[in-house]
Amino acid sequence: MTDGGAATILHADLDAFYASVALLREPGLIGKPVAVGGGVVLSCTYEARAMGVRGGMPLGRARELCPSLIVLDSDFGDYVDYSDRVFEVFREFTPQVEPLSIDEAFLDISGSTHLFGSPAEIGAALRKRVRQETQLSVSVGGSRTKFLAKIASQVAKPDGMIIVEPGTELDFLHPLSVDHLWGVGPVTLEALATLGVKTVGDLGETSERLLADRVGRARAAHLHALAWNRDPRGVETGRRAASVGAQSAFGGDHRSPEELRAVIARLSSRVGARLRNKSWKGRTVTIRARFTDMAAVTRAKTLRGPTASSAVLYRTGIGLVDKILEEHPDRGLNLLGISVSNLERGSTLQLELGLGEEAAPGNPRELELQALDEAVDSLREKFGRRAVGPGSDLLGDTSEFAEGLSDIMSRDDGE
DNA sequence: TCTGGGGTCCTAGGACCC
DNA sequence: TCTGGGGTCCTAGGACCC
């Protein structure tokens, strides 16, 4: 922008982040095929990838492909620490940092080139600094547009850097297969293949109307624009989450209604605590359920007012779970999740019932709900995330929280 | 050891209002 | 007698990403 069209956006992406962090504790395993995860592969080293192992793959399948695979447990606290340190390094080069996930970010460096040099020089310095600070390797892509910077970093992996200079974008982009584009997954890839579209160049030569018939209007317009390197999105630093949620998968065996309530209690306590931590409130509560055949359904309820109360989330969630169980009486559940969207900023001081009742100060039921939320928060602070709900040493399988709730609910009758 | 947990965005239909 | 069209909100489902 300020320097007459030079590449000004960097995309920085840590290589095999979870696996690399795990290896810092086990340096003897460097160079071996290592995966981190439980149930499925969260992340794996490039040695494991060479054998066909991929993120998201069930561990059983990964072991089939790579019998010598070493599987390590994940430690989420470690990941957050390392991520924080890496993002601090990013901010040494520019305040314009947009986090995309725990291990990648966009950086707008258009205001930094006079201090730190060309994009390639900044990218090289940033990679060096991250390695100094954390011993982790980060791949970097650079371009005038956001999505192309991201593609460049993917192509540069592992431990590489590609800066796409202005004027050379289409030469770089058009030979790539379409699934390099953000938003092209297996389904869209297949739909595009039926049109004979294999490369980004093919995509650019295909009419938008034809594309829209196969993949929908919005996606067609988006993909067509990307094929010609049109991406007006800038780096956004202050993005607010659109939803907050938690989910839990359990084995195929039958769960009693009490056990399902306890799962919802634990998930509600986690989500509510996270909302209150950030002073957010949300108005729409969604329950997601997955059956043993992996088919999934969602049921949502929009409250009259926003809430951050674990107690309200629990009560609303239970109602939605009951609805699902009524509609699918004979199917076993495999997973339950609860999330809150329609978020807005709200003070934590004033809790609302969110069910259309007046949140009058001193409303006895509101005070009880608030007391439950405070109990949730202090338990979680003292004993960690498993303090409330099934598996908790402290409270057993039916949480005190759920019992308190049902107590209050039973007294609601007749109001 | 067959399937984790955190998200974003789009589509489509119905209810409801003017 | 005939029966519009736009806009918003809500719900449900699905593709996709890390």
Short mmCIF file of C-alpha atoms (C1' of nucleotides) in Angstrom, two decimals:
data_model
loop_
_atom_site.label_atom_id
_atom_site.label_comp_id
_atom_site.label_asym_id
_atom_site.label_seq_id
_atom_site.Cartn_x
_atom_site.Cartn_y
_atom_site.Cartn_z
CA MET A 1 0.00 0.00 0.00
CA THR A 2 2.49 2.59 1.11
CA ASP A 3 5.39 1.32 -0.93
CA GLY A 4 3.93 1.29 -4.40
CA GLY A 5 2.78 -2.30 -4.72
CA ALA A 6 5.50 -4.40 -3.08
CA ALA A 7 4.38 -7.50 -1.24
CA THR A 8 3.00 -6.29 2.07
CA ILE A 9 1.20 -9.23 3.67
CA LEU A 10 3.03 -12.14 5.27
CA HIS A 11 1.45 -15.39 6.35
CA ALA A 12 3.47 -17.14 9.05
CA ASP A 13 2.65 -20.75 9.86
CA LEU A 14 4.49 -22.92 12.38
CA ASP A 15 5.57 -26.29 11.01
CA ALA A 16 3.84 -29.35 12.53
CA PHE A 17 3.22 -27.20 15.60
CA TYR A 18 1.89 -29.68 18.19
CA ALA A 19 4.33 -32.39 17.18
CA SER A 20 7.28 -29.95 17.16
CA VAL A 21 6.43 -28.69 20.66
CA ALA A 22 6.15 -32.27 21.90
CA LEU A 23 9.58 -33.05 20.45
CA LEU A 24 11.18 -30.21 22.39
CA ARG A 25 10.63 -32.37 25.46
CA GLU A 26 11.81 -35.54 23.74
CA PRO A 27 14.77 -34.47 21.62
CA GLY A 28 15.81 -38.10 21.22
CA LEU A 29 12.82 -38.57 18.91
CA ILE A 30 13.85 -35.89 16.41
CA GLY A 31 14.05 -37.39 12.93
CA LYS A 32 11.56 -40.15 13.73
CA PRO A 33 7.92 -40.46 12.68
CA VAL A 34 6.03 -38.97 15.61
CA ALA A 35 2.35 -38.08 16.01
CA VAL A 36 0.55 -36.21 18.78
CA GLY A 37 -3.03 -37.02 19.60
CA GLY A 38 -5.56 -39.33 21.15
CA GLY A 39 -8.12 -41.09 18.99
CA VAL A 40 -7.05 -39.13 15.94
CA VAL A 41 -3.79 -37.52 14.83
CA LEU A 42 -3.66 -33.89 15.96
CA SER A 43 -0.34 -33.22 14.32
CA CYS A 44 2.59 -35.28 13.06
CA THR A 45 6.20 -34.82 12.00
CA TYR A 46 7.21 -34.66 8.35
CA GLU A 47 8.80 -38.11 8.73
CA ALA A 48 5.32 -39.45 9.56
CA ARG A 49 3.77 -37.47 6.69
CA ALA A 50 6.21 -39.10 4.30
CA MET A 51 4.53 -42.41 5.21
CA GLY A 52 1.07 -41.02 4.46
CA VAL A 53 0.01 -40.02 7.97
CA ARG A 54 -2.17 -36.88 8.07
CA GLY A 55 -3.84 -34.70 10.67
CA GLY A 56 -7.38 -35.83 11.55
CA MET A 57 -6.63 -39.44 10.68
CA PRO A 58 -7.68 -42.12 13.21
CA LEU A 59 -4.63 -43.39 15.06
CA GLY A 60 -5.38 -46.99 14.05
CA ARG A 61 -5.19 -46.06 10.39
CA ALA A 62 -2.01 -44.03 10.98
CA ARG A 63 -0.34 -47.06 12.58
CA GLU A 64 -1.30 -49.20 9.62
CA LEU A 65 0.42 -46.79 7.27
CA CYS A 66 3.41 -46.27 9.52
CA PRO A 67 4.03 -49.19 11.91
CA SER A 68 7.01 -47.44 13.52
CA LEU A 69 4.89 -44.39 14.42
CA ILE A 70 5.54 -43.03 17.91
CA VAL A 71 2.46 -41.48 19.52
CA LEU A 72 2.82 -38.81 22.21
CA ASP A 73 0.16 -37.35 24.48
CA SER A 74 -0.70 -33.73 23.97
CA ASP A 75 -0.25 -31.05 26.59
CA PHE A 76 -2.44 -28.11 25.74
CA GLY A 77 -0.85 -25.79 28.30
CA ASP A 78 2.50 -26.13 26.51
CA TYR A 79 0.96 -25.22 23.18
CA VAL A 80 -0.57 -22.02 24.50
CA ASP A 81 2.75 -20.97 26.08
CA TYR A 82 4.71 -21.50 22.89
CA SER A 83 2.03 -19.85 20.79
CA ASP A 84 2.10 -16.76 23.02
CA ARG A 85 5.87 -16.50 22.67
CA VAL A 86 5.73 -16.83 18.89
CA PHE A 87 3.02 -14.17 18.59
CA GLU A 88 5.16 -11.83 20.70
CA VAL A 89 7.91 -12.23 18.11
CA PHE A 90 5.45 -11.47 15.31
CA ARG A 91 4.52 -8.22 17.06
CA GLU A 92 8.18 -7.16 17.14
CA PHE A 93 7.83 -6.62 13.39
CA THR A 94 4.37 -5.07 13.17
CA PRO A 95 1.39 -4.45 15.42
CA GLN A 96 -0.86 -5.48 12.52
CA VAL A 97 -1.14 -9.17 13.40
CA GLU A 98 -4.27 -11.20 12.68
CA PRO A 99 -4.26 -14.60 14.41
CA LEU A 100 -5.89 -17.34 12.35
CA SER A 101 -5.39 -20.14 14.85
CA ILE A 102 -2.99 -21.13 17.60
CA ASP A 103 -0.14 -21.61 15.11
CA GLU A 104 -0.61 -19.19 12.22
CA ALA A 105 -1.19 -15.50 11.55
CA PHE A 106 -1.32 -12.82 8.89
CA LEU A 107 1.01 -9.85 9.30
CA ASP A 108 0.53 -6.55 7.47
CA ILE A 109 4.08 -5.27 7.10
CA SER A 110 3.38 -2.36 4.76
CA GLY A 111 4.30 0.06 7.55
CA SER A 112 7.42 -1.87 8.58
CA THR A 113 9.54 -1.98 5.45
CA HIS A 114 11.27 1.32 6.10
CA LEU A 115 12.41 -0.03 9.48
CA PHE A 116 13.18 -3.65 8.72
CA GLY A 117 13.77 -3.86 4.98
CA SER A 118 12.04 -5.71 2.14
CA PRO A 119 9.36 -8.34 2.74
CA ALA A 120 11.92 -11.06 2.08
CA GLU A 121 14.27 -9.52 4.65
CA ILE A 122 11.47 -9.22 7.20
CA GLY A 123 10.37 -12.79 6.56
CA ALA A 124 13.92 -14.09 7.01
CA ALA A 125 14.45 -12.08 10.20
CA LEU A 126 11.14 -13.25 11.61
CA ARG A 127 11.94 -16.91 10.94
CA LYS A 128 15.30 -16.50 12.62
CA ARG A 129 13.83 -14.76 15.68
CA VAL A 130 11.14 -17.42 16.16
CA ARG A 131 13.77 -20.12 16.06
CA GLN A 132 15.97 -18.23 18.56
CA GLU A 133 13.10 -17.73 20.97
CA THR A 134 11.43 -21.13 20.75
CA GLN A 135 13.52 -23.53 18.61
CA LEU A 136 10.44 -23.88 16.40
CA SER A 137 10.49 -23.54 12.64
CA VAL A 138 7.96 -21.33 10.92
CA SER A 139 7.24 -21.15 7.20
CA VAL A 140 6.44 -17.80 5.64
CA GLY A 141 4.57 -16.73 2.53
CA GLY A 142 4.37 -13.17 1.25
CA SER A 143 2.20 -11.43 -1.31
CA ARG A 144 0.10 -8.35 -1.99
CA THR A 145 -3.00 -10.42 -1.19
CA LYS A 146 -3.93 -12.40 1.86
CA PHE A 147 -4.97 -15.69 0.35
CA LEU A 148 -1.89 -15.84 -1.89
CA ALA A 149 0.40 -15.23 1.08
CA LYS A 150 -1.23 -18.23 2.72
CA ILE A 151 -0.83 -20.42 -0.33
CA ALA A 152 2.82 -19.37 -0.60
CA SER A 153 3.53 -20.45 2.98
CA GLN A 154 1.87 -23.83 2.33
CA VAL A 155 3.99 -24.37 -0.76
CA ALA A 156 7.10 -23.27 1.16
CA LYS A 157 6.61 -25.84 3.93
CA PRO A 158 8.44 -27.21 5.76
CA ASP A 159 10.79 -24.57 7.10
CA GLY A 160 10.76 -22.43 3.98
CA MET A 161 9.77 -19.04 2.63
CA ILE A 162 8.23 -17.89 -0.65
CA ILE A 163 7.63 -14.23 -1.42
CA VAL A 164 5.49 -13.78 -4.52
CA GLU A 165 6.68 -10.55 -6.10
CA PRO A 166 4.15 -8.12 -7.61
CA GLY A 167 3.48 -8.92 -11.24
CA THR A 168 4.37 -12.59 -10.89
CA GLU A 169 1.28 -13.67 -8.99
CA LEU A 170 -0.61 -15.37 -11.83
CA ASP A 171 2.51 -17.21 -13.00
CA PHE A 172 2.80 -18.65 -9.50
CA LEU A 173 -0.88 -19.29 -8.98
CA HIS A 174 -2.26 -20.72 -12.22
CA PRO A 175 -0.26 -23.98 -12.42
CA LEU A 176 -1.31 -24.97 -8.86
CA SER A 177 -4.08 -27.53 -8.37
CA VAL A 178 -7.37 -25.96 -7.25
CA ASP A 179 -7.32 -27.57 -3.83
CA HIS A 180 -4.55 -25.14 -2.86
CA LEU A 181 -7.31 -22.53 -2.61
CA TRP A 182 -8.79 -21.91 0.80
CA GLY A 183 -12.35 -23.24 0.74
CA VAL A 184 -11.83 -26.05 -1.76
CA GLY A 185 -12.26 -29.34 0.06
CA PRO A 186 -13.13 -32.84 -1.16
CA VAL A 187 -16.72 -32.01 -2.20
CA THR A 188 -15.87 -28.84 -4.12
CA LEU A 189 -12.84 -30.52 -5.67
CA GLU A 190 -15.07 -33.26 -7.04
CA ALA A 191 -17.64 -30.74 -8.30
CA LEU A 192 -14.93 -28.79 -10.10
CA ALA A 193 -13.49 -31.97 -11.59
CA THR A 194 -16.80 -32.61 -13.34
CA LEU A 195 -16.23 -29.31 -15.16
CA GLY A 196 -12.72 -30.36 -16.11
CA VAL A 197 -11.26 -27.83 -13.70
CA LYS A 198 -8.02 -29.10 -12.20
CA THR A 199 -5.71 -26.11 -11.86
CA VAL A 200 -6.32 -22.58 -10.64
CA GLY A 201 -5.70 -21.48 -14.22
CA ASP A 202 -8.56 -23.76 -15.40
CA LEU A 203 -10.76 -22.18 -12.74
CA GLY A 204 -10.00 -18.69 -14.02
CA GLU A 205 -10.97 -19.71 -17.57
CA THR A 206 -14.33 -21.17 -16.47
CA SER A 207 -17.39 -18.92 -16.52
CA GLU A 208 -18.71 -17.88 -13.15
CA ARG A 209 -22.24 -18.92 -14.10
CA LEU A 210 -21.16 -22.45 -14.86
CA LEU A 211 -19.31 -22.59 -11.56
CA ALA A 212 -22.33 -21.27 -9.68
CA ASP A 213 -24.45 -24.17 -10.93
CA ARG A 214 -22.10 -26.63 -9.27
CA VAL A 215 -20.85 -24.94 -6.13
CA GLY A 216 -23.32 -22.12 -5.32
CA ARG A 217 -23.25 -18.44 -6.19
CA ALA A 218 -21.18 -17.10 -3.33
CA ARG A 219 -18.52 -19.76 -3.59
CA ALA A 220 -18.35 -19.39 -7.37
CA ALA A 221 -17.81 -15.64 -7.18
CA HIS A 222 -15.25 -16.06 -4.41
CA LEU A 223 -13.23 -18.76 -6.16
CA HIS A 224 -13.32 -17.00 -9.51
CA ALA A 225 -11.97 -13.83 -7.92
CA LEU A 226 -9.19 -15.73 -6.18
CA ALA A 227 -8.16 -17.37 -9.46
CA TRP A 228 -7.33 -13.87 -10.72
CA ASN A 229 -5.64 -12.90 -7.46
CA ARG A 230 -8.46 -10.56 -6.51
CA ASP A 231 -8.68 -10.57 -2.72
CA PRO A 232 -9.45 -7.18 -1.18
CA ARG A 233 -9.44 -8.41 2.43
CA GLY A 234 -7.02 -6.61 4.67
CA VAL A 235 -5.34 -7.81 7.83
CA GLU A 236 -7.77 -7.41 10.74
CA THR A 237 -6.32 -7.20 14.20
CA GLY A 238 -9.37 -6.95 16.42
CA ARG A 239 -11.58 -9.78 15.29
CA ARG A 240 -14.13 -10.99 17.80
CA ALA A 241 -15.13 -14.64 17.84
CA ALA A 242 -18.55 -15.44 16.38
CA SER A 243 -19.22 -18.39 18.66
CA VAL A 244 -17.89 -20.21 21.68
CA GLY A 245 -18.48 -23.90 22.19
CA ALA A 246 -17.35 -27.20 23.64
CA GLN A 247 -18.03 -30.76 22.65
CA SER A 248 -17.27 -34.21 23.89
CA ALA A 249 -17.23 -37.52 22.06
CA PHE A 250 -17.94 -40.71 23.91
CA GLY A 251 -17.89 -44.38 22.99
CA GLY A 252 -20.71 -46.09 21.19
CA ASP A 253 -22.29 -47.63 24.26
CA HIS A 254 -25.62 -46.42 25.51
CA ARG A 255 -25.71 -43.41 27.81
CA SER A 256 -28.43 -42.94 30.38
CA PRO A 257 -30.34 -39.64 30.48
CA GLU A 258 -28.51 -38.83 33.74
CA GLU A 259 -25.14 -39.36 32.08
CA LEU A 260 -26.17 -37.15 29.16
CA ARG A 261 -27.25 -34.42 31.59
CA ALA A 262 -23.90 -34.65 33.31
CA VAL A 263 -22.11 -34.23 29.96
CA ILE A 264 -24.17 -31.12 29.22
CA ALA A 265 -23.45 -29.83 32.73
CA ARG A 266 -19.71 -30.15 32.22
CA LEU A 267 -19.77 -28.58 28.74
CA SER A 268 -22.05 -25.74 29.90
CA SER A 269 -19.76 -24.98 32.80
CA ARG A 270 -16.77 -24.82 30.46
CA VAL A 271 -18.46 -22.61 27.86
CA GLY A 272 -20.05 -20.32 30.46
CA ALA A 273 -16.72 -19.90 32.26
CA ARG A 274 -15.01 -18.97 28.99
CA LEU A 275 -17.72 -16.41 28.16
CA ARG A 276 -17.50 -14.83 31.62
CA ASN A 277 -13.72 -14.78 31.40
CA LYS A 278 -13.87 -12.67 28.26
CA SER A 279 -16.89 -10.63 29.32
CA TRP A 280 -18.95 -11.94 26.43
CA LYS A 281 -22.57 -12.97 26.30
CA GLY A 282 -24.45 -14.88 23.65
CA ARG A 283 -28.08 -15.23 22.72
CA THR A 284 -28.29 -18.38 20.59
CA VAL A 285 -27.60 -21.77 22.15
CA THR A 286 -26.96 -24.67 19.79
CA ILE A 287 -26.75 -28.34 20.70
CA ARG A 288 -24.98 -30.62 18.31
CA ALA A 289 -25.47 -34.37 18.57
CA ARG A 290 -23.83 -37.11 16.61
CA PHE A 291 -25.23 -40.61 16.38
CA THR A 292 -23.26 -43.82 16.37
CA ASP A 293 -23.47 -43.92 12.57
CA MET A 294 -21.69 -40.51 12.56
CA ALA A 295 -24.71 -38.64 11.18
CA ALA A 296 -25.15 -35.34 13.03
CA VAL A 297 -28.01 -33.02 13.87
CA THR A 298 -28.23 -29.61 15.49
CA ARG A 299 -31.01 -27.92 17.44
CA ALA A 300 -30.88 -24.25 18.34
CA LYS A 301 -32.73 -21.89 20.62
CA THR A 302 -32.44 -18.14 20.57
CA LEU A 303 -33.06 -16.58 23.99
CA ARG A 304 -34.81 -13.29 24.57
CA GLY A 305 -31.67 -11.83 26.03
CA PRO A 306 -27.95 -12.64 25.95
CA THR A 307 -26.43 -14.75 28.68
CA ALA A 308 -23.07 -15.91 30.03
CA SER A 309 -24.60 -18.11 32.67
CA SER A 310 -23.55 -21.76 32.79
CA ALA A 311 -26.83 -22.44 34.51
CA VAL A 312 -28.88 -20.93 31.68
CA LEU A 313 -26.78 -22.72 29.07
CA TYR A 314 -27.34 -25.97 30.92
CA ARG A 315 -31.08 -25.52 31.18
CA THR A 316 -31.46 -24.47 27.54
CA GLY A 317 -29.15 -27.25 26.39
CA ILE A 318 -31.07 -29.92 28.25
CA GLY A 319 -34.28 -28.79 26.57
CA LEU A 320 -32.66 -29.14 23.15
CA VAL A 321 -31.17 -32.54 23.95
CA ASP A 322 -34.59 -33.77 25.05
CA LYS A 323 -36.01 -32.57 21.74
CA ILE A 324 -33.38 -34.55 19.82
CA LEU A 325 -33.99 -37.67 21.91
CA GLU A 326 -37.72 -37.38 21.27
CA GLU A 327 -37.16 -37.12 17.53
CA HIS A 328 -34.63 -39.95 17.42
CA PRO A 329 -35.68 -42.28 20.22
CA ASP A 330 -33.82 -45.37 19.04
CA ARG A 331 -30.47 -43.99 17.91
CA GLY A 332 -27.44 -44.09 20.16
CA LEU A 333 -25.51 -40.85 20.68
CA ASN A 334 -21.81 -40.63 20.03
CA LEU A 335 -21.08 -36.97 20.73
CA LEU A 336 -22.69 -33.96 22.34
CA GLY A 337 -21.65 -30.35 21.90
CA ILE A 338 -23.00 -27.00 23.01
CA SER A 339 -22.11 -23.65 21.53
CA VAL A 340 -23.23 -20.06 21.93
CA SER A 341 -23.40 -17.57 19.09
CA ASN A 342 -24.89 -14.14 18.48
CA LEU A 343 -22.15 -12.88 20.78
CA GLU A 344 -21.96 -9.41 22.18
CA ARG A 345 -19.80 -7.70 24.68
CA GLY A 346 -21.39 -7.68 28.14
CA SER A 347 -20.45 -7.02 31.68
CA THR A 348 -20.03 -10.03 33.91
CA LEU A 349 -21.56 -8.19 36.80
CA GLN A 350 -25.10 -8.42 35.59
CA LEU A 351 -26.30 -11.91 34.87
CA GLU A 352 -29.54 -12.34 33.05
CA LEU A 353 -31.86 -15.27 32.93
CA GLY A 354 -32.13 -14.99 29.20
CA LEU A 355 -35.51 -16.62 29.22
CA GLY A 356 -37.68 -13.58 28.95
CA GLU A 357 -37.90 -12.91 32.65
CA GLU A 358 -37.02 -9.59 34.14
CA ALA A 359 -33.48 -9.64 35.42
CA ALA A 360 -34.53 -7.65 38.42
CA PRO A 361 -31.90 -7.07 41.04
CA GLY A 362 -32.59 -9.35 43.92
CA ASN A 363 -34.71 -11.79 41.90
CA PRO A 364 -34.15 -14.83 44.10
CA ARG A 365 -33.83 -17.29 41.26
CA GLU A 366 -31.31 -15.12 39.48
CA LEU A 367 -29.26 -14.94 42.65
CA GLU A 368 -29.29 -18.71 42.88
CA LEU A 369 -28.21 -19.08 39.25
CA GLN A 370 -25.47 -16.57 39.83
CA ALA A 371 -24.33 -18.43 42.91
CA LEU A 372 -24.11 -21.62 40.84
CA ASP A 373 -22.03 -19.85 38.19
CA GLU A 374 -19.72 -18.53 40.86
CA ALA A 375 -19.39 -22.03 42.27
CA VAL A 376 -18.56 -23.30 38.78
CA ASP A 377 -15.90 -20.65 38.31
CA SER A 378 -14.22 -21.26 41.64
CA LEU A 379 -14.25 -25.04 41.20
CA ARG A 380 -12.73 -24.71 37.76
CA GLU A 381 -10.10 -22.33 39.05
CA LYS A 382 -9.13 -24.65 41.89
CA PHE A 383 -9.38 -28.01 40.22
CA GLY A 384 -9.13 -27.43 36.50
CA ARG A 385 -11.45 -28.16 33.64
CA ARG A 386 -12.63 -31.56 34.80
CA ALA A 387 -13.87 -30.33 38.14
CA VAL A 388 -17.49 -30.23 37.10
CA GLY A 389 -19.16 -33.19 35.45
CA PRO A 390 -18.52 -36.82 34.68
CA GLY A 391 -15.11 -38.19 35.57
CA SER A 392 -14.59 -35.58 38.24
CA ASP A 393 -12.99 -37.00 41.37
CA LEU A 394 -14.51 -34.17 43.26
CA LEU A 395 -18.14 -34.44 42.36
CA GLY A 396 -18.62 -37.88 40.90
CA ASP A 397 -20.72 -38.63 37.89
CA THR A 398 -23.64 -36.38 38.64
CA SER A 399 -22.33 -32.95 39.28
CA GLU A 400 -23.33 -30.77 42.14
CA PHE A 401 -23.98 -28.17 39.50
CA ALA A 402 -26.57 -30.30 37.74
CA GLU A 403 -28.19 -31.20 41.03
CA GLY A 404 -28.38 -27.57 42.04
CA LEU A 405 -29.95 -26.77 38.71
CA SER A 406 -32.57 -29.45 38.85
CA ASP A 407 -33.38 -28.34 42.36
CA ILE A 408 -34.06 -24.82 41.16
CA MET A 409 -35.92 -26.08 38.12
CA SER A 410 -38.21 -28.24 40.18
CA ARG A 411 -39.11 -25.19 42.23
CA ASP A 412 -39.95 -23.30 39.04
CA ASP A 413 -43.04 -25.39 38.56
CA GLY A 414 -46.21 -23.46 39.18
CA GLU A 415 -44.64 -20.04 38.77
"C1'" DT B 1 -7.77 -48.33 19.11
"C1'" DC B 2 -12.48 -46.32 13.29
"C1'" DT B 3 -13.77 -41.19 13.82
"C1'" DG B 4 -11.10 -35.06 18.49
"C1'" DG B 5 -12.24 -30.49 19.55
"C1'" DG B 6 -12.08 -25.81 18.32
"C1'" DG B 7 -14.05 -22.83 14.93
"C1'" DT B 8 -15.99 -19.96 10.13
"C1'" DC B 9 -19.16 -19.21 6.44
"C1'" DC B 10 -23.06 -20.23 3.23
"C1'" DT B 11 -27.74 -21.91 1.85
"C1'" DA B 12 -32.50 -22.48 2.23
"C1'" DG B 13 -37.05 -22.39 4.09
"C1'" DG B 14 -40.56 -20.56 7.21
"C1'" DA B 15 -42.46 -16.92 10.22
"C1'" DC B 16 -43.43 -12.39 10.50
"C1'" DC B 17 -43.71 -7.40 9.42
"C1'" DC B 18 -44.66 -3.50 6.43
"C1'" DT C 1 -61.29 -10.39 -6.63
"C1'" DC C 2 -56.76 -11.24 -6.30
"C1'" DT C 3 -52.83 -12.17 -3.81
"C1'" DG C 4 -46.81 -8.41 -4.19
"C1'" DG C 5 -42.29 -7.94 -2.78
"C1'" DG C 6 -38.65 -6.66 0.33
"C1'" DG C 7 -36.44 -7.21 4.68
"C1'" DT C 8 -35.23 -9.44 9.09
"C1'" DC C 9 -34.94 -13.12 12.27
"C1'" DC C 10 -34.67 -17.88 13.37
"C1'" DT C 11 -33.60 -22.76 12.57
"C1'" DA C 12 -31.22 -26.67 10.40
"C1'" DG C 13 -27.85 -28.58 7.64
"C1'" DG C 14 -23.47 -28.86 5.38
"C1'" DA C 15 -18.72 -27.72 3.58
"C1'" DC C 16 -14.54 -26.41 5.12
"C1'" DC C 17 -10.35 -25.10 8.05
"C1'" DC C 18 -6.64 -25.95 11.77
#
